[in-house]
Amino acid sequence: MRQKNYMPIRQIHLDFHTSEKIENIAQDFDAEEFAITLSNAHVDSINIFAKCHHGMLYYETKSDAKHPHLKKDILKGQIDACRKYNIQCPIYISVGLDEFAAERHSDWIEVSPDGKRVGAPPLQAGWRKMCLNNPEYLAYLKDQIDEVMDFFQPVDGIWLDIISQGECCCRWCLNGMKSKGLDPENGIDRRSFAENVLINLKKEFTAFIHKKTPSALIFWNAGHVGPYIRKTLDCYTHLDLESLPSGGWGYDHFPATARYARNLGKEFTGMTGKFLKSWGDFGGFKTLPALEYECFLALALCGGCGIGDQLHPRGRLAKATYDLVGKVYEKVEKVEPWCVNASAVTEIGVVNPEIASPGAAHSMNEVSAGIHRMLKETGYQYDFIDFEMDLSKYKIVILPDIIRLNADEADKINSYLKEGGKLVASHLSGMGSNGYDFLIEGMPASVIGDADYSPDFLSPLEPISDGIPQAEYVMYERGLKLAPSANSTSLSEVWNPFFNRTYERFCSHSHTPADKPAGYPGIVMNNSIVYTGYPIFGMYKRHGAKVYRDMIINSLKLLLPNDQKLVCTNAPTTTDILLNYQPNEDRYVLHLLNYIPEKRYSIDTIEDIIPLYNIDVSIKLPNDYKNVEVIPSRLKLATKQELDRISFTVPEINGWSIICIRK
């Protein structure tokens, strides 16, 4: 939940990774112009740079790392001017990349298990990666942070970047592993040691920063936020979710990540960029609809907005960039009262697949992406969760594809089911750490083993065949052979092909067609559990077969009928539908966004806004919430109430529509 007046909601993240080979640094910088440009663009916070990836410092330091061609103390000028205009300004410090230090201290660079220094090779442009276990580099880094905090006290915050550690085999890491009884030749031990290096770094430096400035904001950026963050969550004052759709993250990454991050008890910001592509894309500009969608979606997911930019070496903000930012942030500012201090209203909890297969920067777990697309496209209100969160708040919990359980996790699921909860599980989820034995009580099937054929086919049966033409649908990945339990219902029938495709026998261009029923189901259910033996959520991401979604959603409706679904609409599958609640105002806020991302050549982007008209909405709410209006126009909508549902028609969605429902 975002607390009003704590974290600013309209932020800029300003890079300044500037080569020491460029002269006349900041010669055009004018502090007043800098702050006025930001203020006119409705910016209320900006991350500004003390140290960049090149290892250069941009203030009046005594260190040799001061940029050799710096003409002005640009950091001091930025801070003084931003404070004058009430713009918060946390200070950026590069941690994992420092080319100045790497050039002078090659023994501070990470060493891979094959003996190579990590990063760009000698004849390639790019940076080298610093070892965050090297005590000499850490002392050097701490001195820089100490100096910045002394010079600019009290700092609003410290934003630390490139927080990663590989399987380093430098002398410090080798000795460290041996002292802990770990085997440097074992990859698992190397990764375990690297994880603890980051934990120790975060804890030590967070304590150091907060001892000097207890109120300082702190964020450790690794390009992605997932369940791994649990071990050091107390080292973060807030979360910034770096996710530039056009820069490799894609449009699935942020909403899936935000649906998990918003349940960690920290305010968060969605960090996109103004760039056409990714960081450092000078002269590359995102389209206005794309930047609108990325910022508006962050608000709808109960976060704040952050837009990445990079300052030109001469020190002047680009007018075109802040004209673009201003158009978006002007709209954000107008609706901010309906976005702050809001919490998501949800009905489904999806156990985060990253528990089993961790995510990383510039990547999206395919299982997460698949289930996100299924639920988003069909208008369900859902969170990504872990087993430290409260399962009882959800009508349905989903265990997608790869969530094998330990005994404690199984106990939590079994307790949830005994208390009346409902479960959807697929493939290996719900099983123990090895084999095909379920740890969940009362499963509607047991597993005999792997299916004999792949691909095989699935034919949906009533009642999940609604809207699906009768056919045998190819299942592109191998499933499991199921034995239905007593009192279970088979929802689909597996069909085998004539034979598996091999060099000895094959048919046509791709796979062999269906021949006859296999004699076992592909999807089964009982009163509280739906289970399928296929990795169907990942398959939806990898293959895009609409029928996979339709079969799962039709099955889900048997556990949560439409009259119990939080939000029902006739909006197309391209629409983001997000319901929030603001307790201080005692009102519900429904966000409807219809922007359509597309892949154009090498980038994900949005160019056109296609309006929707006369969208019917029905929401399950207490019947005393009867006043409905469009924000910010305050257009009142006619409503119809039946028991615990309120219905109305939204006349137009021109990209983004906010609907306020109050008593």
mmCIF file with all atom_site columns, C-alpha atoms in Angstrom, residues 347-422:
data_model
loop_
_atom_site.group_PDB
_atom_site.id
_atom_site.type_symbol
_atom_site.label_atom_id
_atom_site.label_alt_id
_atom_site.label_comp_id
_atom_site.label_asym_id
_atom_site.label_entity_id
_atom_site.label_seq_id
_atom_site.pdbx_PDB_ins_code
_atom_site.Cartn_x
_atom_site.Cartn_y
_atom_site.Cartn_z
_atom_site.occupancy
_atom_site.B_iso_or_equiv
_atom_site.pdbx_formal_charge
_atom_site.auth_seq_id
_atom_site.auth_comp_id
_atom_site.auth_asym_id
_atom_site.auth_atom_id
_atom_site.pdbx_PDB_model_num
ATOM 1  C CA . GLU A 1 347 ? -9.647  -12.934 -5.291  1.00 0.00 ? 347 GLU A CA 1
ATOM 2  C CA . ILE A 1 348 ? -6.810  -15.188 -6.505  1.00 0.00 ? 348 ILE A CA 1
ATOM 3  C CA . GLY A 1 349 ? -3.342  -15.758 -5.077  1.00 0.00 ? 349 GLY A CA 1
ATOM 4  C CA . VAL A 1 350 ? -0.782  -17.217 -7.486  1.00 0.00 ? 350 VAL A CA 1
ATOM 5  C CA . VAL A 1 351 ? 2.231   -18.778 -5.778  1.00 0.00 ? 351 VAL A CA 1
ATOM 6  C CA . ASN A 1 352 ? 5.193   -17.083 -7.450  1.00 0.00 ? 352 ASN A CA 1
ATOM 7  C CA . PRO A 1 353 ? 6.994   -19.481 -9.811  1.00 0.00 ? 353 PRO A CA 1
ATOM 8  C CA . GLU A 1 354 ? 10.250  -17.687 -9.006  1.00 0.00 ? 354 GLU A CA 1
ATOM 9  C CA . ILE A 1 355 ? 10.272  -19.590 -5.724  1.00 0.00 ? 355 ILE A CA 1
ATOM 10 C CA . ALA A 1 356 ? 11.211  -22.613 -7.830  1.00 0.00 ? 356 ALA A CA 1
ATOM 11 C CA . SER A 1 357 ? 12.966  -20.850 -10.714 1.00 0.00 ? 357 SER A CA 1
ATOM 12 C CA . PRO A 1 358 ? 14.341  -17.415 -9.766  1.00 0.00 ? 358 PRO A CA 1
ATOM 13 C CA . GLY A 1 359 ? 13.927  -14.487 -12.105 1.00 0.00 ? 359 GLY A CA 1
ATOM 14 C CA . ALA A 1 360 ? 16.675  -12.072 -13.092 1.00 0.00 ? 360 ALA A CA 1
ATOM 15 C CA . ALA A 1 361 ? 17.166  -8.717  -14.726 1.00 0.00 ? 361 ALA A CA 1
ATOM 16 C CA . HIS A 1 362 ? 15.933  -8.529  -18.327 1.00 0.00 ? 362 HIS A CA 1
ATOM 17 C CA . SER A 1 363 ? 14.047  -11.803 -17.940 1.00 0.00 ? 363 SER A CA 1
ATOM 18 C CA . MET A 1 364 ? 10.596  -13.005 -17.084 1.00 0.00 ? 364 MET A CA 1
ATOM 19 C CA . ASN A 1 365 ? 9.869   -16.437 -15.739 1.00 0.00 ? 365 ASN A CA 1
ATOM 20 C CA . GLU A 1 366 ? 7.787   -18.016 -18.526 1.00 0.00 ? 366 GLU A CA 1
ATOM 21 C CA . VAL A 1 367 ? 5.384   -19.646 -16.086 1.00 0.00 ? 367 VAL A CA 1
ATOM 22 C CA . SER A 1 368 ? 4.770   -16.277 -14.400 1.00 0.00 ? 368 SER A CA 1
ATOM 23 C CA . ALA A 1 369 ? 4.221   -14.631 -17.766 1.00 0.00 ? 369 ALA A CA 1
ATOM 24 C CA . GLY A 1 370 ? 1.808   -17.342 -18.907 1.00 0.00 ? 370 GLY A CA 1
ATOM 25 C CA . ILE A 1 371 ? -0.426  -17.251 -15.869 1.00 0.00 ? 371 ILE A CA 1
ATOM 26 C CA . HIS A 1 372 ? -0.308  -13.457 -15.786 1.00 0.00 ? 372 HIS A CA 1
ATOM 27 C CA . ARG A 1 373 ? -1.569  -13.344 -19.354 1.00 0.00 ? 373 ARG A CA 1
ATOM 28 C CA . MET A 1 374 ? -4.353  -15.867 -18.669 1.00 0.00 ? 374 MET A CA 1
ATOM 29 C CA . LEU A 1 375 ? -5.735  -13.999 -15.656 1.00 0.00 ? 375 LEU A CA 1
ATOM 30 C CA . LYS A 1 376 ? -5.179  -10.496 -16.988 1.00 0.00 ? 376 LYS A CA 1
ATOM 31 C CA . GLU A 1 377 ? -6.918  -11.287 -20.279 1.00 0.00 ? 377 GLU A CA 1
ATOM 32 C CA . THR A 1 378 ? -9.975  -12.611 -18.444 1.00 0.00 ? 378 THR A CA 1
ATOM 33 C CA . GLY A 1 379 ? -10.295 -9.822  -15.872 1.00 0.00 ? 379 GLY A CA 1
ATOM 34 C CA . TYR A 1 380 ? -9.472  -11.667 -12.642 1.00 0.00 ? 380 TYR A CA 1
ATOM 35 C CA . GLN A 1 381 ? -8.104  -9.749  -9.661  1.00 0.00 ? 381 GLN A CA 1
ATOM 36 C CA . TYR A 1 382 ? -5.004  -11.525 -8.438  1.00 0.00 ? 382 TYR A CA 1
ATOM 37 C CA . ASP A 1 383 ? -1.671  -11.315 -6.646  1.00 0.00 ? 383 ASP A CA 1
ATOM 38 C CA . PHE A 1 384 ? 1.581   -13.188 -6.929  1.00 0.00 ? 384 PHE A CA 1
ATOM 39 C CA . ILE A 1 385 ? 2.372   -14.464 -3.448  1.00 0.00 ? 385 ILE A CA 1
ATOM 40 C CA . ASP A 1 386 ? 4.799   -16.584 -1.447  1.00 0.00 ? 386 ASP A CA 1
ATOM 41 C CA . PHE A 1 387 ? 4.265   -18.898 1.499   1.00 0.00 ? 387 PHE A CA 1
ATOM 42 C CA . GLU A 1 388 ? 5.021   -16.166 4.048   1.00 0.00 ? 388 GLU A CA 1
ATOM 43 C CA . MET A 1 389 ? 1.857   -14.363 2.959   1.00 0.00 ? 389 MET A CA 1
ATOM 44 C CA . ASP A 1 390 ? -1.684  -14.994 4.164   1.00 0.00 ? 390 ASP A CA 1
ATOM 45 C CA . LEU A 1 391 ? -3.438  -17.521 1.926   1.00 0.00 ? 391 LEU A CA 1
ATOM 46 C CA . SER A 1 392 ? -6.802  -17.166 3.653   1.00 0.00 ? 392 SER A CA 1
ATOM 47 C CA . LYS A 1 393 ? -7.568  -13.820 1.973   1.00 0.00 ? 393 LYS A CA 1
ATOM 48 C CA . TYR A 1 394 ? -7.914  -15.556 -1.412  1.00 0.00 ? 394 TYR A CA 1
ATOM 49 C CA . LYS A 1 395 ? -10.878 -17.506 -2.718  1.00 0.00 ? 395 LYS A CA 1
ATOM 50 C CA . ILE A 1 396 ? -8.526  -19.503 -4.946  1.00 0.00 ? 396 ILE A CA 1
ATOM 51 C CA . VAL A 1 397 ? -4.814  -20.285 -4.742  1.00 0.00 ? 397 VAL A CA 1
ATOM 52 C CA . ILE A 1 398 ? -2.996  -21.363 -7.903  1.00 0.00 ? 398 ILE A CA 1
ATOM 53 C CA . LEU A 1 399 ? 0.144   -23.517 -7.911  1.00 0.00 ? 399 LEU A CA 1
ATOM 54 C CA . PRO A 1 400 ? 1.458   -23.167 -11.470 1.00 0.00 ? 400 PRO A CA 1
ATOM 55 C CA . ASP A 1 401 ? 3.562   -25.877 -13.179 1.00 0.00 ? 401 ASP A CA 1
ATOM 56 C CA . ILE A 1 402 ? 6.753   -25.997 -11.098 1.00 0.00 ? 402 ILE A CA 1
ATOM 57 C CA . ILE A 1 403 ? 5.858   -25.432 -7.421  1.00 0.00 ? 403 ILE A CA 1
ATOM 58 C CA . ARG A 1 404 ? 7.098   -28.547 -5.648  1.00 0.00 ? 404 ARG A CA 1
ATOM 59 C CA . LEU A 1 405 ? 6.451   -28.309 -1.919  1.00 0.00 ? 405 LEU A CA 1
ATOM 60 C CA . ASN A 1 406 ? 8.290   -28.988 1.308   1.00 0.00 ? 406 ASN A CA 1
ATOM 61 C CA . ALA A 1 407 ? 6.424   -30.230 4.387   1.00 0.00 ? 407 ALA A CA 1
ATOM 62 C CA . ASP A 1 408 ? 5.757   -26.754 5.831   1.00 0.00 ? 408 ASP A CA 1
ATOM 63 C CA . GLU A 1 409 ? 4.431   -25.423 2.532   1.00 0.00 ? 409 GLU A CA 1
ATOM 64 C CA . ALA A 1 410 ? 2.213   -28.471 2.092   1.00 0.00 ? 410 ALA A CA 1
ATOM 65 C CA . ASP A 1 411 ? 0.817   -27.948 5.599   1.00 0.00 ? 411 ASP A CA 1
ATOM 66 C CA . LYS A 1 412 ? -0.129  -24.388 4.679   1.00 0.00 ? 412 LYS A CA 1
ATOM 67 C CA . ILE A 1 413 ? -1.929  -25.514 1.528   1.00 0.00 ? 413 ILE A CA 1
ATOM 68 C CA . ASN A 1 414 ? -3.697  -28.350 3.342   1.00 0.00 ? 414 ASN A CA 1
ATOM 69 C CA . SER A 1 415 ? -4.823  -25.990 6.125   1.00 0.00 ? 415 SER A CA 1
ATOM 70 C CA . TYR A 1 416 ? -6.071  -23.520 3.534   1.00 0.00 ? 416 TYR A CA 1
ATOM 71 C CA . LEU A 1 417 ? -8.131  -26.248 1.848   1.00 0.00 ? 417 LEU A CA 1
ATOM 72 C CA . LYS A 1 418 ? -9.562  -27.487 5.154   1.00 0.00 ? 418 LYS A CA 1
ATOM 73 C CA . GLU A 1 419 ? -10.739 -23.945 5.877   1.00 0.00 ? 419 GLU A CA 1
ATOM 74 C CA . GLY A 1 420 ? -12.714 -23.880 2.617   1.00 0.00 ? 420 GLY A CA 1
ATOM 75 C CA . GLY A 1 421 ? -10.141 -22.580 0.169   1.00 0.00 ? 421 GLY A CA 1
ATOM 76 C CA . LYS A 1 422 ? -10.009 -23.694 -3.473  1.00 0.00 ? 422 LYS A CA 1
#
